[in-house]
């Protein structure tokens, strides 16, 4: 048989058009009676909630690490500084207060300054004799010398004030170049030998 | 139903059982008929048609009108099931109605499948010319069987056959020509 004749035969061939109405109906009812459409709704919600939940978790994590955790560290640094007896003495003697705390590279920097003079760009003259040498340093101040403020470096892991530096001009920590500060070791009285400690 | 109406119906059928029922009513005769003409076996046609619609229902939420029409998508599922039927000595009847009922799928109205089958088999025997040609077609390679039946028994255009089989139109034309040649040699 030639190619074209076979094509003609195929095109004219009567093919069976048989239906099984019972099977058609039974299958339909069975498919519709399945839990598919209910399951799909639950899946719809899962598809919506999954990215929303993921976004909420992401925002919470980012928020925690960028907002909440820094705030916790700042509060912790303040607490460590205020609990240090030497810092308390400085605050009392020079009428200083913690005016700012800054976190940088895992370290906390606490600015001690006269509360009213903070950010004014001016220092104050000490009106009285300095009470004694600054902790860890031989006395190097004299009456009338400018004592504007201090920057304390707080070790959050050791939970102590580790270093301190004097500043000539009280400005906001964000405007200050901390690298230019000459930090000295801060020796708390807690670390003093028993015979050097204040008998009271 | 025009294309936009069908698109809307398919979209609704993804969530609405009534819309799915309408789609099913429209396509059951076509799919069952296609499977029957490929297999010439009524029992197999029942099982394969059931499996096709079950898979279609499960995957309907994934269907998107992008590269393929809904009709071609459905035929594609059926064609894959038919291939499985011919490949395996015993076709996996995981979705015969009896097994669906065992899995908790309950038909609302029972029917007598045996009587219906017997009656249908008697009707099928009347198509002797068809059965003769079909007997030769099933001895051809699977791809040739597919293109011949889709083109001549289902009256599909080349474009649609290409969609169903996932081939280029040029490939389909070439396959069709070679398939007819093979069938002619077998005649």
Coordinates of C-alpha atoms in Angstrom, one line a residue:
Chain A
X1 CA 0.0 0.0 0.0
X2 CA 1.3 3.4 -0.9
X3 CA 2.1 6.0 1.7
X4 CA -0.7 8.3 0.7
X5 CA -3.2 5.5 0.5
X6 CA -2.4 4.5 4.0
X7 CA -2.8 8.0 5.3
X8 CA -6.2 8.2 3.5
X9 CA -7.2 4.9 5.1
X10 CA -6.1 6.2 8.6
X11 CA -8.0 9.4 8.1
X12 CA -11.2 7.6 7.1
X13 CA -11.0 4.9 9.7
X14 CA -14.1 4.6 11.9
X15 CA -12.8 4.6 15.5
X16 CA -14.7 3.5 18.5
X17 CA -16.6 6.2 20.5
X18 CA -17.5 4.1 23.5
X19 CA -18.4 5.5 26.9
X20 CA -18.7 4.0 30.3
X21 CA -21.2 6.3 32.0
X22 CA -21.1 4.3 35.3
X23 CA -17.4 4.4 35.5
X24 CA -17.4 8.1 34.6
X25 CA -19.8 9.0 37.3
X26 CA -18.2 6.7 40.0
X27 CA -14.8 8.2 39.3
X28 CA -16.1 11.7 39.4
X29 CA -17.8 11.2 42.8
X30 CA -14.8 9.5 44.1
X31 CA -12.4 12.3 43.1
X32 CA -14.7 15.0 44.5
X33 CA -15.3 13.1 47.7
X34 CA -11.5 13.0 48.4
X35 CA -10.0 15.5 50.9
X36 CA -8.1 17.2 48.0
X37 CA -10.0 20.5 48.1
X38 CA -9.8 20.8 51.9
X39 CA -6.1 19.9 51.8
X40 CA -5.5 22.5 49.2
X41 CA -7.0 25.3 51.4
X42 CA -4.6 24.3 54.2
X43 CA -1.8 24.2 51.7
X44 CA -2.9 27.7 50.5
X45 CA -2.5 29.0 54.0
X46 CA 0.8 27.2 54.5
X47 CA 2.1 28.8 51.2
X48 CA 1.0 32.2 52.5
X49 CA 2.1 31.9 56.1
X50 CA 5.4 30.2 55.4
X51 CA 7.1 33.3 53.7
X52 CA 5.3 35.6 56.2
X53 CA 6.6 33.6 59.1
X54 CA 10.1 33.5 57.6
X55 CA 10.0 37.3 57.1
X56 CA 8.8 37.8 60.7
X57 CA 11.6 35.6 62.0
X58 CA 14.1 37.4 59.9
X59 CA 13.0 40.8 61.1
X60 CA 13.0 39.5 64.7
X61 CA 16.6 38.2 64.3
X62 CA 17.8 41.3 62.5
X63 CA 16.0 43.5 65.0
X64 CA 17.5 41.6 67.9
X65 CA 21.0 41.8 66.7
X66 CA 20.8 45.3 65.4
X67 CA 18.6 46.9 68.0
X68 CA 17.9 44.9 71.1
X69 CA 21.2 43.3 71.7
X70 CA 23.1 46.6 71.3
X71 CA 20.7 48.2 73.8
X72 CA 21.4 45.4 76.2
X73 CA 25.1 45.8 75.8
X74 CA 24.8 49.6 76.4
X75 CA 22.8 49.0 79.6
X76 CA 25.3 46.4 80.7
X77 CA 28.3 48.8 80.0
X78 CA 26.6 51.5 82.0
X79 CA 26.0 49.2 84.9
X80 CA 29.5 47.9 84.9
X81 CA 30.9 51.4 85.0
X82 CA 28.5 52.7 87.6
X83 CA 29.3 49.7 89.9
X84 CA 33.0 50.4 89.8
X85 CA 34.0 52.2 93.0
X86 CA 36.7 54.3 91.2
X87 CA 34.2 55.4 88.6
X88 CA 31.8 56.3 91.4
X89 CA 34.5 58.4 93.0
X90 CA 35.2 60.2 89.8
X91 CA 31.6 60.9 89.3
X92 CA 31.2 62.2 92.8
X93 CA 34.4 64.2 92.9
X94 CA 34.1 65.9 89.6
X95 CA 30.3 66.0 89.3
X96 CA 30.4 63.8 86.3
X97 CA 27.7 61.6 84.8
X98 CA 27.5 59.0 82.1
X99 CA 26.4 61.0 79.2
X100 CA 26.8 58.5 76.4
X101 CA 27.7 54.9 75.6
X102 CA 29.0 53.7 72.3
X103 CA 29.7 50.1 71.1
X104 CA 32.4 49.4 68.6
X105 CA 34.0 46.2 67.5
X106 CA 32.7 44.3 70.5
X107 CA 33.9 47.0 73.0
X108 CA 31.9 49.5 74.9
X109 CA 33.0 53.1 75.4
X110 CA 31.5 55.1 78.2
X111 CA 31.7 58.9 78.2
X112 CA 31.9 60.5 81.6
X113 CA 31.3 64.2 81.4
X114 CA 29.7 67.1 83.3
X115 CA 26.1 66.4 82.5
X116 CA 25.3 70.0 81.6
X117 CA 28.5 70.4 79.6
X118 CA 28.2 67.3 77.5
X119 CA 28.1 68.2 73.8
X120 CA 28.9 71.8 74.5
X121 CA 32.4 71.5 73.2
X122 CA 33.7 73.2 76.4
X123 CA 35.4 71.7 79.3
X124 CA 35.2 73.0 82.9
X125 CA 37.9 74.0 85.2
X126 CA 38.2 72.0 88.3
X127 CA 37.4 74.5 91.0
X128 CA 39.0 72.4 93.7
X129 CA 42.2 70.6 94.2
X130 CA 42.2 67.3 92.6
X131 CA 41.6 64.7 95.3
X132 CA 44.3 62.4 94.3
X133 CA 46.0 60.7 91.4
X134 CA 43.7 59.3 88.7
X135 CA 43.4 55.5 89.1
X136 CA 46.4 53.8 87.6
X137 CA 48.4 56.9 87.0
X138 CA 50.8 59.0 89.0
X139 CA 49.2 62.4 89.8
X140 CA 49.6 64.7 86.9
X141 CA 47.1 67.3 87.5
X142 CA 47.3 70.6 89.2
X143 CA 44.7 73.1 90.4
X144 CA 43.0 75.0 87.7
X145 CA 43.8 72.4 85.0
X146 CA 41.1 71.6 82.6
X147 CA 39.4 68.2 83.4
X148 CA 36.6 67.9 81.0
X149 CA 35.9 64.3 80.9
X150 CA 36.8 60.7 80.7
X151 CA 36.2 57.8 78.3
X152 CA 36.1 54.4 79.9
X153 CA 36.6 51.3 77.9
X154 CA 34.4 48.6 79.4
X155 CA 35.2 44.9 78.9
X156 CA 31.7 43.3 78.6
X157 CA 33.1 39.8 78.9
X158 CA 35.2 40.4 82.0
X159 CA 32.5 42.8 83.3
X160 CA 34.9 45.5 84.3
X161 CA 36.3 48.8 83.3
X162 CA 39.6 47.9 81.6
X163 CA 41.0 51.2 80.4
X164 CA 40.3 54.9 80.6
X165 CA 41.3 58.0 78.7
X166 CA 41.1 61.7 79.4
X167 CA 39.5 64.0 76.9
X168 CA 40.2 67.7 76.5
X169 CA 36.9 68.5 74.9
X170 CA 33.6 66.9 75.6
X171 CA 31.9 66.1 72.3
X172 CA 29.6 63.3 71.3
X173 CA 31.3 59.9 71.0
X174 CA 30.1 59.6 67.4
X175 CA 32.1 62.7 66.6
X176 CA 35.2 61.6 68.5
X177 CA 38.1 59.8 67.0
X178 CA 38.6 57.1 69.6
X179 CA 41.9 56.0 68.0
X180 CA 43.4 59.4 69.1
X181 CA 42.5 58.8 72.8
X182 CA 45.5 57.8 74.9
X183 CA 44.0 55.0 77.0
X184 CA 45.6 53.9 80.2
X185 CA 45.0 50.8 82.2
X186 CA 42.2 51.3 84.7
X187 CA 43.0 49.7 88.0
X188 CA 39.9 49.3 90.1
X189 CA 40.4 49.3 93.9
X190 CA 38.9 45.8 93.9
X191 CA 42.2 44.6 92.5
X192 CA 44.4 46.4 95.2
X193 CA 46.5 44.4 97.6
X194 CA 44.9 44.1 101.0
X195 CA 47.3 46.4 102.7
X196 CA 46.7 49.2 100.2
X197 CA 43.0 49.0 100.3
X198 CA 41.0 51.7 102.1
X199 CA 40.6 50.4 105.6
X200 CA 36.9 51.6 105.4
Chain B
X1 CA -15.9 27.1 25.6
X2 CA -13.3 29.6 24.4
X3 CA -9.7 29.8 25.6
X4 CA -10.3 32.5 28.2
X5 CA -13.3 30.8 29.6
X6 CA -11.3 27.6 29.9
X7 CA -8.4 29.4 31.6
X8 CA -10.8 30.8 34.1
X9 CA -12.4 27.4 34.7
X10 CA -9.1 25.8 35.2
X11 CA -8.1 28.5 37.7
X12 CA -11.3 28.0 39.6
X13 CA -11.0 24.2 39.5
X14 CA -7.7 24.5 41.5
X15 CA -9.8 25.3 44.5
X16 CA -13.5 24.8 43.6
X17 CA -14.8 21.2 43.3
X18 CA -17.8 22.3 41.1
X19 CA -15.4 23.9 38.7
X20 CA -13.3 20.7 38.7
X21 CA -16.4 18.7 38.1
X22 CA -17.2 20.8 35.0
X23 CA -13.7 20.3 33.7
X24 CA -13.9 16.6 34.4
X25 CA -17.2 16.3 32.5
X26 CA -15.7 18.0 29.5
X27 CA -12.5 16.0 29.3
X28 CA -13.5 12.5 30.5
X29 CA -14.9 11.4 27.2
X30 CA -11.8 12.7 25.3
X31 CA -9.3 11.1 27.6
X32 CA -11.2 7.8 28.0
X33 CA -11.6 7.6 24.2
X34 CA -7.9 8.4 23.6
X35 CA -6.8 5.7 26.0
X36 CA -9.3 3.2 24.6
X37 CA -8.1 3.8 21.0
X38 CA -4.5 3.5 22.1
X39 CA -5.0 0.3 24.1
X40 CA -8.1 -1.3 22.6
X41 CA -8.7 -2.7 26.1
X42 CA -11.6 -1.4 28.1
X43 CA -10.4 -2.5 31.5
X44 CA -7.0 -0.9 31.0
X45 CA -8.8 2.2 29.6
X46 CA -10.8 2.5 32.9
X47 CA -7.7 2.1 35.1
X48 CA -5.5 4.5 33.0
X49 CA -8.3 7.1 32.8
X50 CA -8.8 6.9 36.6
X51 CA -5.1 7.3 37.2
X52 CA -4.9 10.2 34.7
X53 CA -7.6 12.2 36.5
X54 CA -6.3 11.4 39.9
X55 CA -2.8 12.7 39.0
X56 CA -4.4 15.7 37.3
X57 CA -6.4 16.5 40.4
X58 CA -3.3 16.2 42.6
X59 CA -1.1 18.3 40.3
X60 CA -3.8 20.8 39.2
X61 CA -2.5 23.4 41.7
X62 CA 0.8 23.4 39.9
X63 CA -0.6 23.9 36.4
X64 CA 0.2 27.2 34.8
X65 CA -0.9 28.4 31.4
X66 CA 2.7 28.9 30.1
X67 CA 4.1 26.5 27.7
X68 CA 1.2 24.1 27.3
X69 CA -2.6 24.2 27.2
X70 CA -4.7 22.4 29.7
X71 CA -5.9 19.9 27.1
X72 CA -2.3 19.1 26.1
X73 CA -1.3 18.8 29.7
X74 CA -4.1 16.3 30.4
X75 CA -3.3 14.3 27.3
X76 CA 0.4 14.3 28.3
X77 CA -0.5 12.7 31.7
X78 CA -2.6 10.1 29.8
X79 CA 0.2 9.4 27.3
X80 CA 2.6 8.8 30.2
X81 CA 0.2 6.4 31.9
X82 CA -0.3 4.5 28.6
X83 CA 3.5 4.2 28.2
X84 CA 3.7 2.7 31.7
X85 CA 0.9 0.3 30.8
X86 CA 2.8 -1.0 27.8
X87 CA 6.1 -1.1 29.6
X88 CA 5.0 -3.1 32.5
X89 CA 3.7 -6.5 32.3
X90 CA 1.2 -5.7 35.0
X91 CA 0.1 -2.1 35.0
X92 CA 0.1 -0.6 38.5
X93 CA -3.6 -0.3 39.2
X94 CA -3.2 1.8 42.3
X95 CA -6.2 3.9 41.4
X96 CA -8.7 1.4 40.3
X97 CA -12.0 2.4 41.8
X98 CA -11.8 -0.5 44.2
X99 CA -8.4 0.6 45.5
X100 CA -9.5 4.2 45.7
X101 CA -12.4 3.1 47.9
X102 CA -10.0 1.2 50.1
X103 CA -8.0 4.4 50.6
X104 CA -11.1 6.1 51.9
X105 CA -12.4 7.6 48.7
X106 CA -16.2 7.0 48.7
X107 CA -18.3 7.0 45.6
X108 CA -21.8 8.2 46.2
X109 CA -23.6 6.0 43.9
X110 CA -22.5 2.4 43.3
X111 CA -22.7 0.9 39.8
X112 CA -22.3 -2.4 38.2
X113 CA -18.9 -2.3 36.4
X114 CA -19.1 -5.8 35.1
X115 CA -22.3 -5.4 33.1
X116 CA -21.1 -2.1 31.8
X117 CA -17.8 -3.6 30.6
X118 CA -19.4 -6.6 28.9
X119 CA -21.7 -4.3 27.0
X120 CA -18.8 -2.0 26.0
X121 CA -16.7 -4.9 24.9
X122 CA -19.4 -6.1 22.6
X123 CA -19.6 -2.7 21.0
X124 CA -15.8 -2.6 20.6
X125 CA -15.8 -5.8 18.6
X126 CA -17.8 -4.1 15.9
X127 CA -14.9 -2.0 15.0
X128 CA -13.0 -4.7 13.1
X129 CA -11.0 -2.4 10.8
X130 CA -10.0 -0.3 13.7
X131 CA -8.9 -3.3 15.7
X132 CA -6.9 -4.7 12.8
X133 CA -4.9 -1.4 12.3
X134 CA -4.6 -0.9 16.0
X135 CA -3.1 -4.4 16.4
X136 CA -0.3 -3.3 14.0
X137 CA 0.2 0.1 15.5
X138 CA 0.9 -1.3 19.0
X139 CA 3.8 -3.3 17.6
X140 CA 5.5 0.0 16.5
X141 CA 8.0 1.9 18.8
X142 CA 6.1 3.9 21.4
X143 CA 6.9 7.3 19.8
X144 CA 5.4 6.2 16.5
X145 CA 2.3 4.8 18.2
X146 CA 1.8 8.2 19.9
X147 CA 2.0 10.4 16.9
X148 CA -0.1 8.1 14.7
X149 CA -3.0 7.8 17.2
X150 CA -2.9 11.5 18.2
X151 CA -2.9 12.6 14.5
X152 CA -5.4 10.2 13.0
X153 CA -7.5 8.9 15.9
X154 CA -7.7 12.1 18.0
X155 CA -7.5 14.5 15.0
X156 CA -4.8 16.6 16.7
X157 CA -2.9 19.2 14.8
X158 CA 0.9 19.0 14.6
X159 CA 1.3 21.9 17.1
X160 CA -0.8 20.2 19.7
X161 CA 0.9 16.9 19.3
X162 CA 4.2 18.7 19.8
X163 CA 2.9 20.2 23.0
X164 CA 1.6 16.8 24.3
X165 CA 4.8 14.9 23.5
X166 CA 7.1 17.8 24.4
X167 CA 8.8 17.8 20.9
X168 CA 9.4 20.4 18.2
X169 CA 6.8 20.5 15.4
X170 CA 9.5 19.6 12.9
X171 CA 10.3 16.5 14.9
X172 CA 6.6 15.5 15.0
X173 CA 6.3 15.8 11.3
X174 CA 9.3 13.7 10.8
X175 CA 8.1 11.1 13.3
X176 CA 4.7 11.0 11.7
X177 CA 6.2 10.4 8.3
X178 CA 8.5 7.6 9.5
X179 CA 5.6 6.1 11.6
X180 CA 3.3 5.8 8.6
X181 CA 6.2 4.3 6.7
X182 CA 6.8 1.7 9.4
X183 CA 3.1 0.9 9.5
X184 CA 3.0 0.5 5.8
X185 CA 5.9 -1.9 5.9
X186 CA 4.0 -3.9 8.5
X187 CA 0.9 -4.0 6.4

